[in-house]
Amino acid sequence: MKRIAACVSAAAQALQSRTMEIYFQLIRDADSLKKACGELSGEEYLGFDVETTALEPSQGELRLVQLSNGTDTKVIDLRGFGGGIDALRSTEELAPLRSLLAAERPVKIAHNAKFDTKWARHHLGVEVGGVYDTYLASILIAAGEGDRRHGLADVVQYFLGRTLDKTEQVSDWSANELTSSQVEYAAKDAAIMPEVRAKLDERIVSDELRSVMAIENECVMPIAEMELNGFFLDSDRWREQLERVKTTQQKTADELQSLLSAGVAQASLFGRSEINLDSIDQVSQALENLGIPIPSSTRAWELQPLADDHPAVAKLLEYRAAAKAASSFGENILEFIDPSTGRIHADFRQIGAPTGRFSCSKPNLQQIPHEAEYRRCFRAPDGRTLVIADYSQIELRILAHISGDRRFIEAFESGADFHAATAAQIFGIQPADVTPDQRAFAKRLNFGVVYGIGAQRFAAMTGLSERDAEDTLRRYFATYPQMNEWLRGQSKRVLLDHSARTLSGRLARISFDDNDRRSVGAAQRYAKNMPIQGTSADILKRALRLLHDSIRDTSAKLVNIVHDEIVVECDRTDGERIEALLSGAMRSAAEEFVTSVPVVVDSQIADDWTK
DNA sequence: GTGAAGGGCCAC
DNA sequence: AAACGTGGCCCTTCAC
């Protein structure tokens, strides 16, 4: 065994520097691997890290796997195993490593474990069991406060007061012979993890975040798998749709150009004006030249009222819609199709928002327009089918449960049309007598309340006078007194404890400027919304774990999630069975948190992602 | 050329 | 011109 004394510099303010001794063993053969895995298998926790030649598992080589109990570190060079990277998945030589990784104990500690587990899953064919993600732990502890970064070096600096050298991270991991500096770096990264975990976990415990930490850790592998699975996009269908959009855009662009240049006498001499239709400045100027009163912004909801009287405004709105479709939902998405799988492997951030919601990018599969023309392009490949399930009004159910509001709960218990039921309660009429207008009204109120809407905004939204809007909100809250109490309580409490929590205990630290009414108001609205939005995220994450476990040995693969919706792909013959497993997992997850209101999951089996 | 900020708009 | 919450992406504009 090689012994290296690695000097790790202490925090600047420390009085003495500290020397940490790292023992590591470089493993390149089956016998040593078996022995090493045996030595580590009794540990409760192991630092786990990998070094790779690319960022995407399908595009590179898994070169090193490091495992460490903190003092004894094994650096496994996979170059020597199984005769090439394509054979790693099946080679018997790696069986001891696979079973160590697959076991629930020892728990594997990794920083952004999604990355490491994806590589293990893709190249070693193993699902990593028992994960502790120090990256997610750091984010949970920060709870949205401050602009701290959460890279491993940042976390080590912040929590251990030491500086971690990451310069070798981007070195050449494909070289035949790795340098001693590379191997040492690899060893150190894994070796430090148990200590990082211990330190972070003290905070997890003292901040009462154990329960939400468990939810996050157990969600890592489902998300890793989902990203590896990818979502099939029919590029022919997408191109057809894109052609239609482009034609519309071209046509509306031409029409808008001529309408706008009418205000400028000499503009259309050569048939084309030089107005950039994507420039707010130029378009506003042109509208002004036409004598059209320009609102202080040119957002759609501002322009809409002017559209009836001014054809140029109507055309502008039409153009904007087409331009948006052609840019945000155009050619670019096709570039994300991985040539080796023919599918889109988007990047999901597990704690994308401090509320706990996921975010998604490259591309953002959570903002694909709802219209069937777009959604039908995401489909099951031949022989497969999609199973789509979403929670019915989950946020309103959470609000009903959290606040314990009797009448709001009753509106759900009736099992009838929820918005109609609330309309009946608000207007004091029989459910059968609710008009479509009244129902739409109640619907907007119900959703507005979740976001802490005020009378002013509600008035603008509905066309009511501000007085009438106030009256309506008053009547709404008089109808649901316990909900009103809860919302007011959140408003009040945030001023004292500067935080809010979800039902899993997920924490949001909320700062505001006492002297700034807008800042206080924003904090109060956030304190009302965060527990609701965040509990919904808790539920989805819990559902993903239950689903993951229940479809493990089936043909089903998780392919997308959108806040309250899960999309699974499976063999055609499996559809009904998987639909039952999916809606069962979702219902069970929600019922762990929401007990005083029925939970409803709508599901269907479909060839494509339309409803 | 690159990057940040602002405006706008898609999703839930 | 949003005092309705959470994101990401595209475009223009402007600074370096």
XYZ file of C-alpha atoms (C1' of nucleotides) in Angstrom:
639
model
C 0.000 0.000 0.000
C 1.200 3.421 -0.924
C 1.255 6.099 1.682
C 0.948 9.730 0.787
C 0.886 12.593 3.187
C -1.301 15.135 1.547
C -1.107 18.574 2.923
C -4.474 20.237 3.056
C -4.241 23.892 3.920
C -6.356 25.062 6.783
C -8.704 27.972 6.732
C -6.911 31.275 6.505
C -7.932 32.256 9.981
C -6.709 29.042 11.593
C -3.599 29.261 13.714
C -1.916 26.175 12.437
C -1.998 24.294 9.214
C -3.174 20.754 9.296
C -1.781 17.680 7.663
C -4.149 14.968 6.650
C -2.774 11.570 5.856
C -4.389 9.742 3.036
C -3.851 6.068 2.508
C -4.910 4.862 -0.837
C -4.588 1.819 -2.937
C -4.699 1.788 -6.713
C -6.567 -1.276 -7.889
C -6.202 -2.728 -11.352
C -6.941 -6.428 -11.062
C -9.770 -8.676 -10.035
C -8.138 -10.215 -6.996
C -7.259 -6.880 -5.405
C -10.737 -5.596 -6.195
C -12.407 -8.478 -4.467
C -10.216 -8.044 -1.407
C -10.731 -4.287 -1.330
C -14.506 -4.541 -1.595
C -14.486 -7.073 1.200
C -12.525 -4.706 3.410
C -14.974 -1.876 2.884
C -18.234 -3.804 2.926
C -18.710 -3.566 6.682
C -18.661 0.220 6.790
C -21.757 2.255 7.494
C -20.754 4.973 5.032
C -18.351 5.167 2.111
C -17.183 8.176 0.161
C -17.976 7.506 -3.488
C -16.634 9.344 -6.504
C -15.860 8.650 -10.147
C -13.547 10.157 -12.741
C -14.668 10.157 -16.333
C -13.497 11.333 -19.741
C -16.749 13.148 -20.539
C -19.769 14.667 -18.824
C -22.323 12.356 -20.447
C -22.107 8.627 -19.736
C -22.906 7.789 -23.358
C -20.050 9.924 -24.585
C -17.144 8.867 -22.457
C -15.258 6.346 -20.423
C -15.722 5.614 -16.743
C -12.058 5.588 -15.788
C -11.885 5.549 -11.988
C -14.227 4.571 -9.208
C -13.118 5.660 -5.762
C -14.466 4.357 -2.487
C -13.283 5.461 0.916
C -14.144 5.080 4.575
C -12.272 8.287 5.255
C -8.903 6.805 6.101
C -8.620 3.903 3.692
C -9.281 4.714 0.059
C -9.559 2.385 -2.931
C -8.989 3.883 -6.354
C -10.225 1.431 -8.953
C -8.831 1.875 -12.472
C -11.415 0.296 -14.749
C -9.041 0.432 -17.704
C -7.685 -2.912 -16.629
C -11.023 -4.731 -16.400
C -13.273 -6.648 -18.713
C -11.574 -5.908 -22.043
C -12.882 -2.502 -23.024
C -15.485 -0.069 -21.817
C -18.365 -1.775 -23.589
C -17.801 -4.983 -21.677
C -17.688 -3.458 -18.204
C -21.401 -3.974 -17.690
C -21.151 -7.711 -17.928
C -17.716 -8.660 -16.746
C -17.696 -11.010 -13.777
C -14.486 -9.440 -12.500
C -16.453 -6.412 -11.345
C -19.117 -8.353 -9.460
C -17.716 -7.413 -6.011
C -17.819 -3.726 -6.932
C -21.324 -4.019 -8.309
C -22.681 -5.670 -5.189
C -20.962 -3.150 -2.930
C -22.512 -0.302 -4.897
C -25.913 -1.970 -5.123
C -26.148 -2.657 -1.387
C -28.164 -0.315 0.821
C -25.267 -0.474 3.312
C -22.676 0.931 3.214
C -24.389 4.162 2.209
C -22.526 5.797 -0.654
C -21.702 9.426 -0.001
C -21.257 11.479 -3.146
C -21.350 15.119 -4.068
C -24.032 15.516 -6.738
C -24.641 11.784 -6.652
C -26.778 11.992 -9.784
C -23.571 12.238 -11.774
C -21.789 9.279 -10.185
C -24.863 7.061 -10.111
C -25.540 7.716 -13.785
C -22.065 6.566 -14.717
C -22.316 3.524 -12.478
C -25.700 2.666 -13.943
C -24.619 3.126 -17.547
C -21.138 1.603 -17.473
C -21.341 -0.934 -14.662
C -25.005 -1.795 -15.071
C -25.646 -1.287 -11.383
C -28.262 0.677 -9.519
C -26.540 2.371 -6.607
C -28.385 1.600 -3.389
C -28.101 3.756 -0.290
C -27.141 7.259 -1.371
C -26.216 10.326 0.675
C -25.792 13.404 -1.488
C -23.731 16.137 0.167
C -24.580 18.554 -2.642
C -28.292 18.259 -1.917
C -27.596 18.386 1.817
C -25.766 21.681 1.399
C -28.651 23.129 -0.625
C -31.220 21.986 1.955
C -29.231 23.613 4.742
C -28.759 26.872 2.841
C -32.526 26.801 2.241
C -32.468 29.496 -0.409
C -30.596 31.972 1.721
C -27.501 33.780 0.502
C -25.695 33.244 -2.755
C -23.443 30.460 -1.512
C -22.275 28.017 -4.108
C -22.531 24.309 -3.518
C -19.623 22.777 -5.413
C -17.578 20.299 -3.373
C -14.718 22.769 -2.913
C -17.176 25.435 -1.737
C -18.861 23.065 0.692
C -15.530 21.833 2.078
C -14.394 25.423 2.532
C -17.624 26.496 4.206
C -18.237 23.516 6.465
C -14.694 22.257 7.165
C -12.757 25.461 6.657
C -10.311 23.775 4.332
C -9.304 24.364 0.756
C -9.812 21.553 -1.709
C -7.798 21.619 -4.894
C -10.023 20.760 -7.856
C -7.548 21.527 -10.648
C -7.157 17.878 -11.624
C -10.914 17.513 -12.052
C -10.695 18.578 -15.670
C -7.412 16.783 -16.406
C -7.058 14.089 -19.044
C -8.609 10.951 -17.583
C -8.115 9.019 -20.802
C -4.318 8.817 -20.574
C -2.861 5.327 -20.485
C -0.911 6.058 -17.339
C -2.499 8.462 -14.927
C -0.135 10.782 -13.081
C 0.357 10.362 -9.356
C -1.194 13.783 -8.946
C -4.355 12.623 -10.722
C -4.690 9.466 -8.659
C -3.996 11.361 -5.471
C -6.656 13.922 -6.342
C -9.129 11.161 -7.070
C -8.372 9.511 -3.749
C -8.673 12.729 -1.783
C -12.059 13.593 -3.251
C -13.517 10.308 -2.073
C -11.633 10.298 1.220
C -13.012 13.610 2.353
C -16.638 12.641 1.817
C -17.303 10.842 5.133
C -16.069 13.876 7.027
C -18.100 16.243 4.862
C -21.180 14.132 5.401
C -20.711 14.006 9.151
C -20.384 17.771 9.346
C -23.329 18.458 7.046
C -25.479 15.915 8.808
C -25.040 17.688 12.134
C -26.759 20.641 10.505
C -29.344 18.437 8.812
C -30.271 17.081 12.242
C -30.188 20.379 14.119
C -32.203 22.120 11.407
C -34.725 19.252 11.530
C -34.161 18.331 7.919
C -33.670 14.573 8.296
C -36.980 13.650 6.800
C -36.619 15.838 3.714
C -32.974 14.743 3.369
C -34.168 11.153 3.147
C -36.671 12.097 0.456
C -33.966 13.829 -1.562
C -31.418 11.032 -1.184
C -33.934 8.405 -2.213
C -34.909 10.447 -5.250
C -31.401 10.617 -6.728
C -31.415 7.214 -8.394
C -34.870 7.626 -9.994
C -33.745 10.910 -11.525
C -30.422 9.470 -12.648
C -32.318 6.708 -14.403
C -34.795 9.114 -15.931
C -32.006 11.158 -17.457
C -30.356 8.037 -18.833
C -33.687 6.818 -20.197
C -34.438 10.026 -22.056
C -37.751 10.991 -23.651
C -38.406 9.969 -27.235
C -39.132 12.882 -29.572
C -40.466 12.166 -33.045
C -38.277 14.531 -35.045
C -40.382 14.183 -38.218
C -43.500 15.296 -36.389
C -41.556 18.120 -34.761
C -40.226 19.312 -38.125
C -43.721 19.241 -39.648
C -44.978 21.378 -36.803
C -41.978 23.654 -37.146
C -42.670 24.146 -40.853
C -46.214 25.236 -40.072
C -44.948 27.644 -37.439
C -42.288 29.090 -39.712
C -44.822 29.690 -42.463
C -47.106 31.462 -40.033
C -44.234 33.491 -38.669
C -43.134 34.571 -42.143
C -46.673 35.512 -43.123
C -47.441 37.446 -39.965
C -44.018 39.100 -40.114
C -44.743 40.400 -43.619
C -48.198 41.586 -42.671
C -46.943 43.242 -39.515
C -44.157 44.977 -41.416
C -46.573 46.583 -43.839
C -49.013 47.556 -41.100
C -46.250 49.191 -39.073
C -44.578 50.954 -41.990
C -47.904 52.592 -42.861
C -47.002 55.129 -40.197
C -43.767 55.979 -41.943
C -44.442 57.559 -45.332
C -41.293 56.588 -47.188
C -40.626 53.285 -45.533
C -42.014 50.737 -47.940
C -40.452 52.055 -51.114
C -38.490 48.850 -51.649
C -41.171 46.595 -50.258
C -39.303 45.999 -47.025
C -39.105 48.204 -44.028
C -36.134 47.948 -41.727
C -38.131 47.493 -38.546
C -36.786 44.688 -36.396
C -39.989 43.035 -35.229
C -38.185 41.457 -32.289
C -37.013 44.819 -31.025
C -39.325 46.235 -28.399
C -37.931 49.707 -28.959
C -38.439 49.722 -32.703
C -41.887 48.158 -32.573
C -43.052 50.556 -29.840
C -41.781 53.465 -31.912
C -43.639 52.223 -34.949
C -46.882 51.799 -32.982
C -46.499 55.297 -31.652
C -46.060 56.618 -35.176
C -49.414 55.070 -35.978
C -50.948 57.063 -33.157
C -51.549 54.010 -31.011
C -51.302 54.657 -27.260
C -48.389 52.589 -25.978
C -48.681 51.074 -22.517
C -45.579 51.177 -20.336
C -44.781 47.653 -21.430
C -45.727 45.721 -24.527
C -46.553 42.458 -22.817
C -49.419 40.466 -24.257
C -51.847 41.161 -21.431
C -51.174 44.905 -21.891
C -51.647 44.874 -25.627
C -54.686 42.623 -25.629
C -57.200 45.402 -24.835
C -55.837 47.449 -27.755
C -56.049 44.637 -30.252
C -59.726 45.158 -31.107
C -59.229 48.741 -32.195
C -55.795 48.445 -33.780
C -55.073 45.773 -36.393
C -51.325 46.373 -36.006
C -51.514 45.431 -32.328
C -53.527 42.322 -33.091
C -50.967 41.377 -35.716
C -48.115 42.016 -33.326
C -49.606 39.591 -30.828
C -50.022 37.035 -33.576
C -46.410 37.550 -34.651
C -45.083 37.281 -31.086
C -46.813 33.942 -30.627
C -45.370 32.595 -33.861
C -41.901 33.973 -33.120
C -41.917 32.413 -29.666
C -42.973 29.094 -31.115
C -40.280 29.189 -33.773
C -37.488 30.190 -31.407
C -38.110 28.562 -28.050
C -39.789 25.522 -29.549
C -38.058 25.283 -32.895
C -35.054 23.630 -34.469
C -32.981 23.966 -31.296
C -34.809 21.201 -29.461
C -33.875 18.719 -32.187
C -30.227 19.391 -31.426
C -30.755 17.859 -28.019
C -31.593 14.471 -29.475
C -28.727 12.186 -28.555
C -27.597 10.428 -31.753
C -26.719 7.263 -29.868
C -30.154 6.823 -28.305
C -32.354 8.971 -30.548
C -33.839 10.470 -27.412
C -33.742 13.664 -25.401
C -31.799 13.443 -22.162
C -32.623 16.691 -20.404
C -30.888 17.932 -17.293
C -33.062 17.888 -14.159
C -31.979 19.835 -11.085
C -33.454 18.034 -8.135
C -33.696 21.129 -5.967
C -34.196 23.590 -8.782
C -36.118 26.029 -6.598
C -35.864 26.651 -2.851
C -39.434 25.357 -2.604
C -38.042 21.954 -3.561
C -39.403 21.959 -7.060
C -37.393 20.480 -9.881
C -36.084 22.644 -12.639
C -35.164 21.323 -16.048
C -32.921 22.540 -18.827
C -31.191 21.577 -22.046
C -33.974 21.466 -23.039
C -36.622 22.398 -20.512
C -39.156 19.596 -20.853
C -41.337 21.285 -18.247
C -42.284 24.151 -20.520
C -43.319 22.386 -23.712
C -46.545 24.130 -24.822
C -49.660 22.334 -23.835
C -51.076 22.330 -27.370
C -51.409 18.913 -28.939
C -49.290 19.925 -31.948
C -46.263 20.024 -29.678
C -47.115 17.354 -27.144
C -47.918 14.739 -29.798
C -44.281 14.892 -30.950
C -43.249 13.328 -27.658
C -44.407 9.793 -28.101
C -43.672 6.180 -27.339
C -41.440 4.416 -29.854
C -42.925 1.506 -31.784
C -44.083 -1.345 -29.583
C -44.121 0.898 -26.541
C -46.727 3.105 -24.924
C -46.814 6.051 -22.581
C -48.527 6.048 -19.225
C -49.280 9.567 -18.038
C -50.530 10.439 -14.598
C -51.028 13.687 -12.753
C -52.415 14.858 -9.463
C -55.768 16.555 -9.586
C -55.541 19.984 -7.919
C -52.803 18.821 -5.586
C -51.832 22.298 -4.382
C -55.392 23.193 -3.408
C -55.749 19.866 -1.620
C -52.537 20.564 0.256
C -53.858 23.989 1.234
C -57.086 22.402 2.441
C -55.175 19.841 4.486
C -52.576 22.202 5.942
C -55.123 24.820 6.917
C -57.675 22.263 8.038
C -60.399 24.434 6.594
C -63.668 22.570 7.102
C -65.609 23.902 4.138
C -62.667 23.758 1.752
C -62.191 20.127 2.737
C -65.916 19.518 2.233
C -65.660 20.901 -1.282
C -63.141 18.148 -2.038
C -64.994 15.464 -0.179
C -68.124 15.986 -2.235
C -66.141 14.498 -5.098
C -67.965 16.796 -7.513
C -66.456 19.546 -9.648
C -64.261 21.351 -7.157
C -64.387 24.854 -8.604
C -68.161 24.599 -8.968
C -68.406 23.440 -5.374
C -66.406 26.415 -4.134
C -68.438 28.730 -6.364
C -71.599 27.442 -4.697
C -70.087 28.057 -1.269
C -68.813 31.531 -2.116
C -72.055 32.685 -3.731
C -74.239 30.839 -1.246
C -76.151 28.939 -3.907
C -76.844 25.329 -4.825
C -74.066 23.596 -6.799
C -76.568 22.905 -9.560
C -77.251 26.617 -9.972
C -73.610 27.639 -10.491
C -73.178 29.376 -13.829
C -70.076 28.855 -15.987
C -69.048 32.438 -15.189
C -69.311 31.833 -11.478
C -67.291 28.662 -11.777
C -64.541 30.402 -13.771
C -64.549 33.134 -11.182
C -64.130 30.694 -8.328
C -61.371 28.918 -10.214
C -59.344 32.083 -10.567
C -59.849 32.870 -6.913
C -58.827 29.411 -5.834
C -55.595 29.606 -7.775
C -54.917 33.212 -6.850
C -55.160 32.433 -3.174
C -52.361 29.884 -3.430
C -50.093 32.673 -4.626
C -51.267 35.244 -2.098
C -53.086 37.372 -4.637
C -54.207 40.876 -3.657
C -57.324 42.840 -4.536
C -55.510 45.032 -7.035
C -54.219 42.152 -9.075
C -57.498 40.283 -8.809
C -59.343 43.351 -10.052
C -57.040 43.705 -13.047
C -57.383 40.031 -13.787
C -61.155 39.855 -13.657
C -62.134 43.342 -14.768
C -63.833 43.993 -11.446
C -63.459 47.352 -9.805
C -60.965 47.335 -6.995
C -63.796 47.716 -4.502
C -65.668 44.729 -5.914
C -62.480 42.726 -5.968
C -61.924 43.512 -2.314
C -65.491 42.516 -1.487
C -65.085 39.285 -3.370
C -61.866 38.387 -1.568
C -63.518 39.246 1.733
C -66.426 36.971 0.963
C -64.062 34.221 -0.143
C -62.116 34.322 3.104
C -65.315 34.562 5.134
C -66.362 31.338 3.450
C -63.099 29.644 4.408
C -62.203 31.034 7.832
C -59.599 28.423 8.812
C -57.830 28.884 5.501
C -57.818 32.595 6.105
C -56.384 31.971 9.557
C -53.616 29.799 8.218
C -52.654 32.264 5.490
C -52.654 35.151 7.949
C -50.646 33.038 10.354
C -47.996 32.435 7.695
C -47.898 36.171 6.976
C -47.378 36.943 10.610
C -44.974 34.173 11.457
C -42.523 34.960 8.688
C -41.953 38.377 10.240
C -40.754 36.679 13.416
C -38.912 33.550 12.372
C -37.956 34.450 8.808
C -38.773 31.004 7.512
C -41.408 28.621 6.261
C -41.602 24.839 5.998
C -43.345 22.165 3.995
C -45.027 19.099 5.466
C -41.803 17.095 5.085
C -39.964 19.766 7.060
C -38.250 21.292 4.029
C -37.050 24.718 5.085
C -37.023 28.063 3.321
C -35.127 30.850 5.025
C -36.834 34.084 4.057
C -35.078 37.411 4.330
C -36.617 40.799 3.721
C -36.031 44.447 4.346
C -38.275 45.620 7.224
C -38.320 49.128 5.827
C -39.429 48.111 2.359
C -43.146 47.354 2.147
C -42.731 45.574 -1.175
C -40.018 43.356 0.220
C -42.130 42.489 3.263
C -45.126 41.799 1.063
C -43.105 39.510 -1.189
C -41.810 37.597 1.846
C -45.340 37.178 3.151
C -46.653 35.881 -0.146
C -43.723 33.511 -0.371
C -44.398 32.254 3.167
C -47.951 31.414 2.080
C -46.983 29.779 -1.178
C -43.798 27.908 -0.254
C -45.362 25.306 2.065
C -47.950 24.506 -0.590
C -45.723 24.437 -3.636
C -42.989 22.741 -1.619
C -45.223 20.027 -0.175
C -46.306 19.267 -3.714
C -42.619 18.798 -4.573
C -42.121 16.587 -1.494
C -44.979 14.416 -2.669
C -43.714 14.121 -6.226
C -40.248 13.112 -5.010
C -41.655 10.529 -2.663
C -43.798 9.201 -5.505
C -40.734 8.884 -7.733
C -39.034 6.648 -5.190
C -42.100 4.456 -4.687
C -42.555 4.231 -8.448
C -38.889 3.435 -8.993
C -39.096 0.515 -6.604
C -42.362 -0.807 -7.980
C -41.363 -0.796 -11.669
C -37.815 -2.072 -11.150
C -38.387 -5.433 -12.780
C -40.861 -4.338 -15.418
C -40.573 -2.898 -18.921
C -41.416 0.553 -17.588
C -39.061 3.495 -17.666
C -39.547 6.922 -16.143
C -39.203 9.482 -18.952
C -40.464 12.853 -17.711
C -41.852 14.756 -14.748
C -43.647 18.123 -14.682
C -44.282 19.211 -11.067
C -47.487 17.246 -10.568
C -47.238 14.848 -13.475
C -45.219 11.707 -14.176
C -44.698 10.179 -17.607
C -43.615 6.564 -17.914
C -42.892 4.538 -21.042
C -43.473 0.798 -21.137
C -44.191 -2.135 -23.424
C -47.589 -1.956 -25.086
C -48.706 -5.141 -23.392
C -47.797 -3.726 -19.995
C -49.846 -0.543 -20.110
C -52.608 -1.370 -17.669
C -50.351 -2.965 -15.091
C -47.955 -0.002 -15.156
C -50.808 2.484 -15.000
C -51.965 0.814 -11.780
C -48.437 0.866 -10.337
C -47.925 4.505 -11.302
C -51.179 5.848 -9.930
C -50.776 3.653 -6.865
C -47.316 5.053 -6.150
C -48.542 8.602 -6.628
C -51.569 8.114 -4.413
C -49.562 6.441 -1.647
C -46.967 9.210 -1.721
C -49.557 11.959 -1.428
C -51.435 10.150 1.315
C -48.288 10.115 3.431
C -48.709 13.870 3.745
C -52.281 14.743 2.880
C -54.595 12.799 5.165
C -57.659 14.945 5.657
C -58.568 15.389 1.994
C -59.008 12.728 -0.671
C -56.143 12.521 -3.173
C -57.069 12.038 -6.812
C -54.670 10.873 -9.507
C -55.791 11.051 -13.131
C -54.034 8.664 -15.443
C -54.128 7.365 -18.952
C -52.388 5.163 -21.442
C -51.564 6.923 -24.693
C -49.370 6.694 -27.761
C -48.183 10.238 -27.268
C -48.006 12.928 -24.623
C -51.453 14.419 -25.257
C -54.422 14.324 -22.986
C -16.900 37.963 -29.638
C -18.803 37.409 -24.890
C -21.690 38.193 -21.157
C -25.105 40.437 -18.248
C -29.475 42.694 -17.882
C -34.039 43.554 -19.271
C -38.221 42.293 -21.511
C -41.138 38.814 -22.872
C -43.421 34.193 -22.530
C -43.728 28.992 -22.019
C -44.843 25.446 -18.108
C -47.100 24.152 -13.332
C -47.964 47.998 -15.176
C -48.671 44.068 -11.717
C -48.442 44.042 -4.618
C -49.471 36.295 -7.892
C -45.570 31.852 -6.426
C -41.592 28.700 -8.889
C -38.547 27.935 -12.959
C -35.769 28.226 -18.195
C -35.096 30.044 -22.956
C -35.011 33.494 -26.571
C -34.128 38.085 -28.238
C -32.278 42.796 -28.009
C -29.366 46.057 -26.037
C -25.278 47.560 -24.074
C -20.788 47.181 -21.813
C -16.220 45.288 -22.093
